JSON list of C-alpha atoms in Angstrom, two decimals:
[
{"chain": "A", "resi": 1, "resn": "MET", "atom": "CA", "xyz": [0.00, 0.00, 0.00]},
{"chain": "A", "resi": 2, "resn": "ASN", "atom": "CA", "xyz": [1.44, 3.35, -1.01]},
{"chain": "A", "resi": 3, "resn": "PRO", "atom": "CA", "xyz": [2.06, 6.02, 1.66]},
{"chain": "A", "resi": 4, "resn": "ALA", "atom": "CA", "xyz": [-0.63, 8.36, 0.36]},
{"chain": "A", "resi": 5, "resn": "LYS", "atom": "CA", "xyz": [-3.29, 5.65, 0.64]},
{"chain": "A", "resi": 6, "resn": "LYS", "atom": "CA", "xyz": [-2.12, 4.78, 4.17]},
{"chain": "A", "resi": 7, "resn": "ARG", "atom": "CA", "xyz": [-2.41, 8.40, 5.21]},
{"chain": "A", "resi": 8, "resn": "GLY", "atom": "CA", "xyz": [-5.90, 8.57, 3.73]},
{"chain": "A", "resi": 9, "resn": "ILE", "atom": "CA", "xyz": [-7.04, 5.49, 5.64]},
{"chain": "A", "resi": 10, "resn": "ALA", "atom": "CA", "xyz": [-5.51, 6.83, 8.85]},
{"chain": "A", "resi": 11, "resn": "ALA", "atom": "CA", "xyz": [-7.31, 10.12, 8.39]},
{"chain": "A", "resi": 12, "resn": "LEU", "atom": "CA", "xyz": [-10.62, 8.33, 7.87]},
{"chain": "A", "resi": 13, "resn": "VAL", "atom": "CA", "xyz": [-10.08, 6.29, 11.04]},
{"chain": "A", "resi": 14, "resn": "VAL", "atom": "CA", "xyz": [-9.32, 9.43, 13.03]},
{"chain": "A", "resi": 15, "resn": "LEU", "atom": "CA", "xyz": [-12.44, 11.14, 11.68]},
{"chain": "A", "resi": 16, "resn": "ALA", "atom": "CA", "xyz": [-14.57, 8.10, 12.50]},
{"chain": "A", "resi": 17, "resn": "LEU", "atom": "CA", "xyz": [-13.22, 7.95, 16.06]},
{"chain": "A", "resi": 18, "resn": "ALA", "atom": "CA", "xyz": [-13.77, 11.69, 16.53]},
{"chain": "A", "resi": 19, "resn": "ALA", "atom": "CA", "xyz": [-17.35, 11.40, 15.29]},
{"chain": "A", "resi": 20, "resn": "ALA", "atom": "CA", "xyz": [-18.00, 8.45, 17.60]},
{"chain": "A", "resi": 21, "resn": "TRP", "atom": "CA", "xyz": [-16.52, 10.32, 20.58]},
{"chain": "A", "resi": 22, "resn": "ALA", "atom": "CA", "xyz": [-18.61, 13.38, 19.80]},
{"chain": "A", "resi": 23, "resn": "GLY", "atom": "CA", "xyz": [-21.74, 11.25, 19.58]},
{"chain": "A", "resi": 24, "resn": "ILE", "atom": "CA", "xyz": [-21.04, 9.56, 22.90]},
{"chain": "A", "resi": 25, "resn": "SER", "atom": "CA", "xyz": [-20.24, 12.90, 24.58]},
{"chain": "A", "resi": 26, "resn": "HIS", "atom": "CA", "xyz": [-23.50, 14.40, 23.34]},
{"chain": "A", "resi": 27, "resn": "ALA", "atom": "CA", "xyz": [-25.54, 11.38, 24.36]},
{"chain": "A", "resi": 28, "resn": "THR", "atom": "CA", "xyz": [-24.00, 11.08, 27.81]},
{"chain": "A", "resi": 29, "resn": "ASN", "atom": "CA", "xyz": [-23.88, 14.83, 28.53]},
{"chain": "A", "resi": 30, "resn": "THR", "atom": "CA", "xyz": [-20.10, 14.95, 29.00]},
{"chain": "A", "resi": 31, "resn": "PRO", "atom": "CA", "xyz": [-17.65, 17.65, 27.85]},
{"chain": "A", "resi": 32, "resn": "PRO", "atom": "CA", "xyz": [-17.54, 19.39, 25.47]},
{"chain": "A", "resi": 33, "resn": "PHE", "atom": "CA", "xyz": [-21.29, 18.92, 25.02]},
{"chain": "A", "resi": 34, "resn": "LYS", "atom": "CA", "xyz": [-22.31, 19.06, 28.69]},
{"chain": "A", "resi": 35, "resn": "LYS", "atom": "CA", "xyz": [-25.57, 20.95, 29.09]},
{"chain": "A", "resi": 36, "resn": "PRO", "atom": "CA", "xyz": [-25.68, 23.95, 31.44]},
{"chain": "A", "resi": 37, "resn": "LYS", "atom": "CA", "xyz": [-26.91, 23.47, 34.99]},
{"chain": "A", "resi": 38, "resn": "GLY", "atom": "CA", "xyz": [-30.61, 24.15, 35.46]},
{"chain": "A", "resi": 39, "resn": "THR", "atom": "CA", "xyz": [-31.88, 26.95, 37.67]},
{"chain": "A", "resi": 40, "resn": "ILE", "atom": "CA", "xyz": [-34.72, 27.35, 40.16]},
{"chain": "A", "resi": 41, "resn": "GLU", "atom": "CA", "xyz": [-36.80, 30.53, 40.10]},
{"chain": "A", "resi": 42, "resn": "ALA", "atom": "CA", "xyz": [-38.40, 32.05, 43.20]},
{"chain": "A", "resi": 43, "resn": "SER", "atom": "CA", "xyz": [-41.84, 31.63, 41.60]},
{"chain": "A", "resi": 44, "resn": "GLU", "atom": "CA", "xyz": [-41.28, 27.85, 41.39]},
{"chain": "A", "resi": 45, "resn": "LEU", "atom": "CA", "xyz": [-40.61, 27.31, 45.10]},
{"chain": "A", "resi": 46, "resn": "CYS", "atom": "CA", "xyz": [-42.90, 25.28, 47.32]},
{"chain": "A", "resi": 47, "resn": "PRO", "atom": "CA", "xyz": [-44.69, 27.04, 50.23]},
{"chain": "A", "resi": 48, "resn": "SER", "atom": "CA", "xyz": [-42.01, 25.82, 52.64]},
{"chain": "A", "resi": 49, "resn": "PHE", "atom": "CA", "xyz": [-39.69, 28.46, 51.15]},
{"chain": "A", "resi": 50, "resn": "GLY", "atom": "CA", "xyz": [-42.33, 31.02, 50.21]},
{"chain": "A", "resi": 51, "resn": "THR", "atom": "CA", "xyz": [-41.39, 33.03, 47.14]},
{"chain": "A", "resi": 52, "resn": "SER", "atom": "CA", "xyz": [-38.05, 34.13, 48.55]},
{"chain": "A", "resi": 53, "resn": "GLN", "atom": "CA", "xyz": [-35.46, 35.06, 45.94]},
{"chain": "A", "resi": 54, "resn": "GLU", "atom": "CA", "xyz": [-32.89, 34.50, 48.66]},
{"chain": "A", "resi": 55, "resn": "ALA", "atom": "CA", "xyz": [-34.03, 30.88, 49.02]},
{"chain": "A", "resi": 56, "resn": "ALA", "atom": "CA", "xyz": [-33.92, 30.36, 45.24]},
{"chain": "A", "resi": 57, "resn": "ASP", "atom": "CA", "xyz": [-30.39, 31.79, 45.07]},
{"chain": "A", "resi": 58, "resn": "ILE", "atom": "CA", "xyz": [-29.25, 29.51, 47.91]},
{"chain": "A", "resi": 59, "resn": "LEU", "atom": "CA", "xyz": [-30.76, 26.44, 46.26]},
{"chain": "A", "resi": 60, "resn": "ASN", "atom": "CA", "xyz": [-29.02, 27.27, 42.98]},
{"chain": "A", "resi": 61, "resn": "ARG", "atom": "CA", "xyz": [-25.70, 27.40, 44.84]},
{"chain": "A", "resi": 62, "resn": "LEU", "atom": "CA", "xyz": [-26.35, 24.43, 47.10]},
{"chain": "A", "resi": 63, "resn": "LEU", "atom": "CA", "xyz": [-27.92, 21.79, 44.88]},
{"chain": "A", "resi": 64, "resn": "PRO", "atom": "CA", "xyz": [-25.67, 19.51, 42.82]},
{"chain": "A", "resi": 65, "resn": "TYR", "atom": "CA", "xyz": [-25.60, 19.63, 39.03]},
{"chain": "A", "resi": 66, "resn": "ALA", "atom": "CA", "xyz": [-28.75, 18.71, 37.16]},
{"chain": "A", "resi": 67, "resn": "VAL", "atom": "CA", "xyz": [-29.98, 19.76, 33.73]},
{"chain": "A", "resi": 68, "resn": "SER", "atom": "CA", "xyz": [-33.40, 20.52, 35.24]},
{"chain": "A", "resi": 69, "resn": "TYR", "atom": "CA", "xyz": [-34.98, 20.59, 38.69]},
{"chain": "A", "resi": 70, "resn": "ARG", "atom": "CA", "xyz": [-38.49, 19.63, 39.69]},
{"chain": "A", "resi": 71, "resn": "ILE", "atom": "CA", "xyz": [-40.46, 20.71, 42.76]},
{"chain": "A", "resi": 72, "resn": "PRO", "atom": "CA", "xyz": [-43.61, 18.60, 43.18]},
{"chain": "A", "resi": 73, "resn": "ARG", "atom": "CA", "xyz": [-46.67, 19.88, 44.99]},
{"chain": "A", "resi": 74, "resn": "GLU", "atom": "CA", "xyz": [-46.00, 20.26, 48.71]},
{"chain": "A", "resi": 75, "resn": "GLY", "atom": "CA", "xyz": [-47.43, 17.58, 50.97]},
{"chain": "A", "resi": 76, "resn": "GLY", "atom": "CA", "xyz": [-48.75, 17.74, 54.51]},
{"chain": "A", "resi": 77, "resn": "THR", "atom": "CA", "xyz": [-51.56, 19.38, 56.47]},
{"chain": "A", "resi": 78, "resn": "PRO", "atom": "CA", "xyz": [-51.18, 22.97, 57.64]},
{"chain": "A", "resi": 79, "resn": "ARG", "atom": "CA", "xyz": [-52.51, 23.95, 61.06]},
{"chain": "A", "resi": 80, "resn": "GLY", "atom": "CA", "xyz": [-55.93, 25.59, 61.11]},
{"chain": "A", "resi": 81, "resn": "LEU", "atom": "CA", "xyz": [-56.98, 28.70, 63.00]},
{"chain": "A", "resi": 82, "resn": "SER", "atom": "CA", "xyz": [-58.65, 26.87, 65.89]},
{"chain": "A", "resi": 83, "resn": "PRO", "atom": "CA", "xyz": [-56.75, 27.27, 69.19]},
{"chain": "A", "resi": 84, "resn": "THR", "atom": "CA", "xyz": [-57.26, 23.57, 69.84]},
{"chain": "A", "resi": 85, "resn": "ASP", "atom": "CA", "xyz": [-55.58, 22.52, 66.58]},
{"chain": "A", "resi": 86, "resn": "LEU", "atom": "CA", "xyz": [-52.13, 21.28, 67.55]},
{"chain": "A", "resi": 87, "resn": "HIS", "atom": "CA", "xyz": [-51.24, 19.63, 64.26]},
{"chain": "A", "resi": 88, "resn": "HIS", "atom": "CA", "xyz": [-49.07, 20.99, 61.49]},
{"chain": "A", "resi": 89, "resn": "LEU", "atom": "CA", "xyz": [-47.10, 19.09, 58.86]},
{"chain": "A", "resi": 90, "resn": "SER", "atom": "CA", "xyz": [-45.42, 20.16, 55.64]},
{"chain": "A", "resi": 91, "resn": "SER", "atom": "CA", "xyz": [-43.05, 18.37, 53.32]},
{"chain": "A", "resi": 92, "resn": "CYS", "atom": "CA", "xyz": [-41.31, 19.75, 50.24]},
{"chain": "A", "resi": 93, "resn": "SER", "atom": "CA", "xyz": [-38.90, 17.82, 48.03]},
{"chain": "A", "resi": 94, "resn": "ILE", "atom": "CA", "xyz": [-36.73, 18.94, 45.14]},
{"chain": "A", "resi": 95, "resn": "SER", "atom": "CA", "xyz": [-35.45, 16.53, 42.51]},
{"chain": "A", "resi": 96, "resn": "GLY", "atom": "CA", "xyz": [-32.99, 16.91, 39.67]},
{"chain": "A", "resi": 97, "resn": "ASP", "atom": "CA", "xyz": [-32.78, 14.70, 36.60]},
{"chain": "A", "resi": 98, "resn": "GLY", "atom": "CA", "xyz": [-35.06, 12.16, 38.28]},
{"chain": "A", "resi": 99, "resn": "ARG", "atom": "CA", "xyz": [-33.20, 11.98, 41.64]},
{"chain": "A", "resi": 100, "resn": "ARG", "atom": "CA", "xyz": [-34.40, 13.47, 44.89]},
{"chain": "A", "resi": 101, "resn": "LEU", "atom": "CA", "xyz": [-31.82, 16.00, 46.01]},
{"chain": "A", "resi": 102, "resn": "LEU", "atom": "CA", "xyz": [-33.40, 17.80, 48.97]},
{"chain": "A", "resi": 103, "resn": "LEU", "atom": "CA", "xyz": [-36.20, 17.48, 51.50]},
{"chain": "A", "resi": 104, "resn": "ALA", "atom": "CA", "xyz": [-37.58, 20.26, 53.71]},
{"chain": "A", "resi": 105, "resn": "ARG", "atom": "CA", "xyz": [-39.94, 19.06, 56.44]},
{"chain": "A", "resi": 106, "resn": "THR", "atom": "CA", "xyz": [-41.75, 20.70, 59.36]},
{"chain": "A", "resi": 107, "resn": "GLU", "atom": "CA", "xyz": [-43.94, 19.12, 62.01]},
{"chain": "A", "resi": 108, "resn": "MET", "atom": "CA", "xyz": [-45.57, 20.34, 65.20]},
{"chain": "A", "resi": 109, "resn": "GLY", "atom": "CA", "xyz": [-44.90, 18.55, 68.46]},
{"chain": "A", "resi": 110, "resn": "ALA", "atom": "CA", "xyz": [-43.74, 18.88, 72.05]},
{"chain": "A", "resi": 111, "resn": "TRP", "atom": "CA", "xyz": [-40.16, 17.86, 72.81]},
{"chain": "A", "resi": 112, "resn": "SER", "atom": "CA", "xyz": [-39.03, 17.54, 76.40]},
{"chain": "A", "resi": 113, "resn": "SER", "atom": "CA", "xyz": [-35.51, 18.83, 75.75]},
{"chain": "A", "resi": 114, "resn": "GLU", "atom": "CA", "xyz": [-33.10, 19.98, 73.08]},
{"chain": "A", "resi": 115, "resn": "GLN", "atom": "CA", "xyz": [-31.41, 16.59, 73.28]},
{"chain": "A", "resi": 116, "resn": "SER", "atom": "CA", "xyz": [-34.63, 14.66, 72.60]},
{"chain": "A", "resi": 117, "resn": "TRP", "atom": "CA", "xyz": [-35.42, 16.91, 69.64]},
{"chain": "A", "resi": 118, "resn": "ARG", "atom": "CA", "xyz": [-31.92, 16.53, 68.19]},
{"chain": "A", "resi": 119, "resn": "GLU", "atom": "CA", "xyz": [-32.04, 12.77, 68.55]},
{"chain": "A", "resi": 120, "resn": "GLU", "atom": "CA", "xyz": [-35.36, 12.57, 66.73]},
{"chain": "A", "resi": 121, "resn": "VAL", "atom": "CA", "xyz": [-34.17, 14.73, 63.82]},
{"chain": "A", "resi": 122, "resn": "LEU", "atom": "CA", "xyz": [-30.88, 12.87, 63.55]},
{"chain": "A", "resi": 123, "resn": "GLY", "atom": "CA", "xyz": [-32.72, 9.55, 63.66]},
{"chain": "A", "resi": 124, "resn": "ASN", "atom": "CA", "xyz": [-35.02, 10.63, 60.83]},
{"chain": "A", "resi": 125, "resn": "THR", "atom": "CA", "xyz": [-32.16, 11.86, 58.65]},
{"chain": "A", "resi": 126, "resn": "ASP", "atom": "CA", "xyz": [-29.29, 9.51, 59.53]},
{"chain": "A", "resi": 127, "resn": "GLY", "atom": "CA", "xyz": [-27.33, 12.62, 60.49]},
{"chain": "A", "resi": 128, "resn": "ARG", "atom": "CA", "xyz": [-24.50, 12.64, 63.01]},
{"chain": "A", "resi": 129, "resn": "ARG", "atom": "CA", "xyz": [-22.49, 14.97, 65.25]},
{"chain": "A", "resi": 130, "resn": "PRO", "atom": "CA", "xyz": [-24.68, 18.09, 65.49]},
{"chain": "A", "resi": 131, "resn": "VAL", "atom": "CA", "xyz": [-23.08, 21.53, 65.61]},
{"chain": "A", "resi": 132, "resn": "ALA", "atom": "CA", "xyz": [-25.28, 24.26, 67.15]},
{"chain": "A", "resi": 133, "resn": "PHE", "atom": "CA", "xyz": [-25.99, 27.62, 65.53]},
{"chain": "A", "resi": 134, "resn": "ASP", "atom": "CA", "xyz": [-28.20, 30.55, 66.50]},
{"chain": "A", "resi": 135, "resn": "ALA", "atom": "CA", "xyz": [-31.76, 30.33, 65.16]},
{"chain": "A", "resi": 136, "resn": "GLY", "atom": "CA", "xyz": [-35.20, 29.79, 66.67]},
{"chain": "A", "resi": 137, "resn": "ARG", "atom": "CA", "xyz": [-35.12, 28.20, 70.10]},
{"chain": "A", "resi": 138, "resn": "TRP", "atom": "CA", "xyz": [-32.52, 25.59, 69.13]},
{"chain": "A", "resi": 139, "resn": "ALA", "atom": "CA", "xyz": [-30.73, 24.85, 65.86]},
{"chain": "A", "resi": 140, "resn": "PHE", "atom": "CA", "xyz": [-27.95, 22.69, 64.49]},
{"chain": "A", "resi": 141, "resn": "THR", "atom": "CA", "xyz": [-26.21, 21.46, 61.37]},
{"chain": "A", "resi": 142, "resn": "THR", "atom": "CA", "xyz": [-24.30, 18.25, 60.91]},
{"chain": "A", "resi": 143, "resn": "THR", "atom": "CA", "xyz": [-20.52, 18.63, 60.85]},
{"chain": "A", "resi": 144, "resn": "PRO", "atom": "CA", "xyz": [-18.79, 20.27, 57.84]},
{"chain": "A", "resi": 145, "resn": "GLU", "atom": "CA", "xyz": [-17.24, 16.89, 56.98]},
{"chain": "A", "resi": 146, "resn": "ASN", "atom": "CA", "xyz": [-20.76, 15.53, 56.39]},
{"chain": "A", "resi": 147, "resn": "LEU", "atom": "CA", "xyz": [-22.83, 18.64, 55.74]},
{"chain": "A", "resi": 148, "resn": "ARG", "atom": "CA", "xyz": [-26.24, 17.17, 54.95]},
{"chain": "A", "resi": 149, "resn": "VAL", "atom": "CA", "xyz": [-28.74, 18.46, 57.52]},
{"chain": "A", "resi": 150, "resn": "ALA", "atom": "CA", "xyz": [-29.73, 21.80, 59.07]},
{"chain": "A", "resi": 151, "resn": "ALA", "atom": "CA", "xyz": [-32.55, 21.91, 61.61]},
{"chain": "A", "resi": 152, "resn": "VAL", "atom": "CA", "xyz": [-34.37, 24.62, 63.57]},
{"chain": "A", "resi": 153, "resn": "HIS", "atom": "CA", "xyz": [-36.68, 24.17, 66.57]},
{"chain": "A", "resi": 154, "resn": "SER", "atom": "CA", "xyz": [-39.16, 27.05, 66.95]},
{"chain": "A", "resi": 155, "resn": "ALA", "atom": "CA", "xyz": [-41.55, 27.88, 69.76]},
{"chain": "A", "resi": 156, "resn": "CYS", "atom": "CA", "xyz": [-45.09, 28.23, 68.39]},
{"chain": "A", "resi": 157, "resn": "LEU", "atom": "CA", "xyz": [-47.99, 28.09, 70.88]},
{"chain": "A", "resi": 158, "resn": "PRO", "atom": "CA", "xyz": [-48.05, 28.90, 74.61]},
{"chain": "A", "resi": 159, "resn": "TYR", "atom": "CA", "xyz": [-50.19, 25.96, 75.68]},
{"chain": "A", "resi": 160, "resn": "GLY", "atom": "CA", "xyz": [-48.68, 22.50, 75.82]},
{"chain": "A", "resi": 161, "resn": "ASP", "atom": "CA", "xyz": [-45.39, 24.04, 74.72]},
{"chain": "A", "resi": 162, "resn": "SER", "atom": "CA", "xyz": [-46.32, 23.14, 71.15]},
{"chain": "A", "resi": 163, "resn": "SER", "atom": "CA", "xyz": [-43.38, 23.87, 68.89]},
{"chain": "A", "resi": 164, "resn": "LEU", "atom": "CA", "xyz": [-42.17, 23.31, 65.34]},
{"chain": "A", "resi": 165, "resn": "SER", "atom": "CA", "xyz": [-39.32, 21.15, 64.15]},
{"chain": "A", "resi": 166, "resn": "THR", "atom": "CA", "xyz": [-38.01, 22.14, 60.73]},
{"chain": "A", "resi": 167, "resn": "TYR", "atom": "CA", "xyz": [-35.16, 20.46, 58.92]},
{"chain": "A", "resi": 168, "resn": "VAL", "atom": "CA", "xyz": [-33.59, 20.62, 55.48]},
{"chain": "A", "resi": 169, "resn": "GLU", "atom": "CA", "xyz": [-31.87, 17.44, 54.36]},
{"chain": "A", "resi": 170, "resn": "LEU", "atom": "CA", "xyz": [-29.60, 17.03, 51.35]},
{"chain": "A", "resi": 171, "resn": "ARG", "atom": "CA", "xyz": [-29.32, 13.64, 49.67]},
{"chain": "A", "resi": 172, "resn": "GLY", "atom": "CA", "xyz": [-25.55, 14.01, 49.46]},
{"chain": "A", "resi": 173, "resn": "PRO", "atom": "CA", "xyz": [-23.17, 16.17, 51.51]},
{"chain": "A", "resi": 174, "resn": "ALA", "atom": "CA", "xyz": [-22.59, 19.76, 50.44]},
{"chain": "A", "resi": 175, "resn": "PRO", "atom": "CA", "xyz": [-19.15, 21.40, 50.37]},
{"chain": "A", "resi": 176, "resn": "ALA", "atom": "CA", "xyz": [-18.09, 22.55, 53.84]},
{"chain": "A", "resi": 177, "resn": "ASP", "atom": "CA", "xyz": [-17.99, 26.18, 52.72]},
{"chain": "A", "resi": 178, "resn": "ARG", "atom": "CA", "xyz": [-21.76, 26.05, 52.08]},
{"chain": "A", "resi": 179, "resn": "VAL", "atom": "CA", "xyz": [-22.65, 25.68, 55.76]},
{"chain": "A", "resi": 180, "resn": "ASP", "atom": "CA", "xyz": [-24.01, 29.24, 55.97]},
{"chain": "A", "resi": 181, "resn": "ASP", "atom": "CA", "xyz": [-26.22, 28.60, 52.93]},
{"chain": "A", "resi": 182, "resn": "LEU", "atom": "CA", "xyz": [-27.67, 25.43, 54.43]},
{"chain": "A", "resi": 183, "resn": "ARG", "atom": "CA", "xyz": [-28.28, 27.13, 57.77]},
{"chain": "A", "resi": 184, "resn": "ARG", "atom": "CA", "xyz": [-29.98, 30.10, 56.16]},
{"chain": "A", "resi": 185, "resn": "LEU", "atom": "CA", "xyz": [-32.17, 27.83, 54.04]},
{"chain": "A", "resi": 186, "resn": "ALA", "atom": "CA", "xyz": [-33.37, 26.04, 57.19]},
{"chain": "A", "resi": 187, "resn": "GLU", "atom": "CA", "xyz": [-34.02, 29.42, 58.83]},
{"chain": "A", "resi": 188, "resn": "ILE", "atom": "CA", "xyz": [-36.14, 30.53, 55.87]},
{"chain": "A", "resi": 189, "resn": "ALA", "atom": "CA", "xyz": [-38.15, 27.30, 56.01]},
{"chain": "A", "resi": 190, "resn": "ALA", "atom": "CA", "xyz": [-38.61, 27.69, 59.78]},
{"chain": "A", "resi": 191, "resn": "GLU", "atom": "CA", "xyz": [-39.76, 31.29, 59.37]},
{"chain": "A", "resi": 192, "resn": "GLN", "atom": "CA", "xyz": [-42.28, 30.27, 56.71]},
{"chain": "A", "resi": 193, "resn": "ALA", "atom": "CA", "xyz": [-43.53, 27.42, 58.91]},
{"chain": "A", "resi": 194, "resn": "HIS", "atom": "CA", "xyz": [-43.95, 29.77, 61.86]},
{"chain": "A", "resi": 195, "resn": "LYS", "atom": "CA", "xyz": [-46.28, 31.90, 59.72]},
{"chain": "A", "resi": 196, "resn": "ALA", "atom": "CA", "xyz": [-48.12, 28.98, 58.12]},
{"chain": "A", "resi": 197, "resn": "ALA", "atom": "CA", "xyz": [-48.83, 27.37, 61.51]},
{"chain": "A", "resi": 198, "resn": "HIS", "atom": "CA", "xyz": [-50.28, 30.65, 62.86]},
{"chain": "A", "resi": 199, "resn": "CYS", "atom": "CA", "xyz": [-47.85, 30.62, 65.77]},
{"chain": "A", "resi": 200, "resn": "THR", "atom": "CA", "xyz": [-48.59, 33.12, 68.53]},
{"chain": "A", "resi": 201, "resn": "VAL", "atom": "CA", "xyz": [-45.27, 33.29, 70.40]},
{"chain": "A", "resi": 202, "resn": "PRO", "atom": "CA", "xyz": [-41.83, 34.29, 69.06]},
{"chain": "A", "resi": 203, "resn": "ALA", "atom": "CA", "xyz": [-39.77, 31.44, 67.64]},
{"chain": "A", "resi": 204, "resn": "ASP", "atom": "CA", "xyz": [-36.99, 31.93, 70.18]},
{"chain": "A", "resi": 205, "resn": "THR", "atom": "CA", "xyz": [-39.26, 31.86, 73.27]},
{"chain": "A", "resi": 206, "resn": "PRO", "atom": "CA", "xyz": [-37.47, 29.76, 75.92]},
{"chain": "A", "resi": 207, "resn": "ARG", "atom": "CA", "xyz": [-39.06, 26.48, 76.94]},
{"chain": "A", "resi": 208, "resn": "LYS", "atom": "CA", "xyz": [-40.93, 26.62, 80.27]}
]
């Protein structure tokens, strides 16, 4: 085979491999054809976050890469206006590319101590090693090495010491430098829950 023909065949092989690689990259969403990360708008948020642009901005920084995000209709039963109604539950999830990425949940209850509340939240989320921060009556995140959960306990009603437990749980750990974002997101959810549950005492009211 003459050299010119060899070079022609080699060029065709290279072109075929390049075309195949480009096709695979496009199909599997890998560079250089990776699609841009999706965004969440404030108007798309579930009631747990209100319509806060701040919450939307935090979610766009905090959530892992996905081409698109989906926020299904919020579940739960909000507290009514009756003074005897001591029930409140809300649950909001956010998914990306078919995987659940985040859960925000609030429920009303009466916890005997900060320790008992922490243990319940950690048990529900498989979180470990809480680190306290200042919000509501009590609040914590999991350690920066496994930053997955932020929770806020808020006083709500004066009788029966009925209070709200709000937590935001990520499916996978966030970078350690996002701890302030996760804490603020839990605060926003707790503030929204305090309004939705028609609470009558400040969130930071000490336990009797």
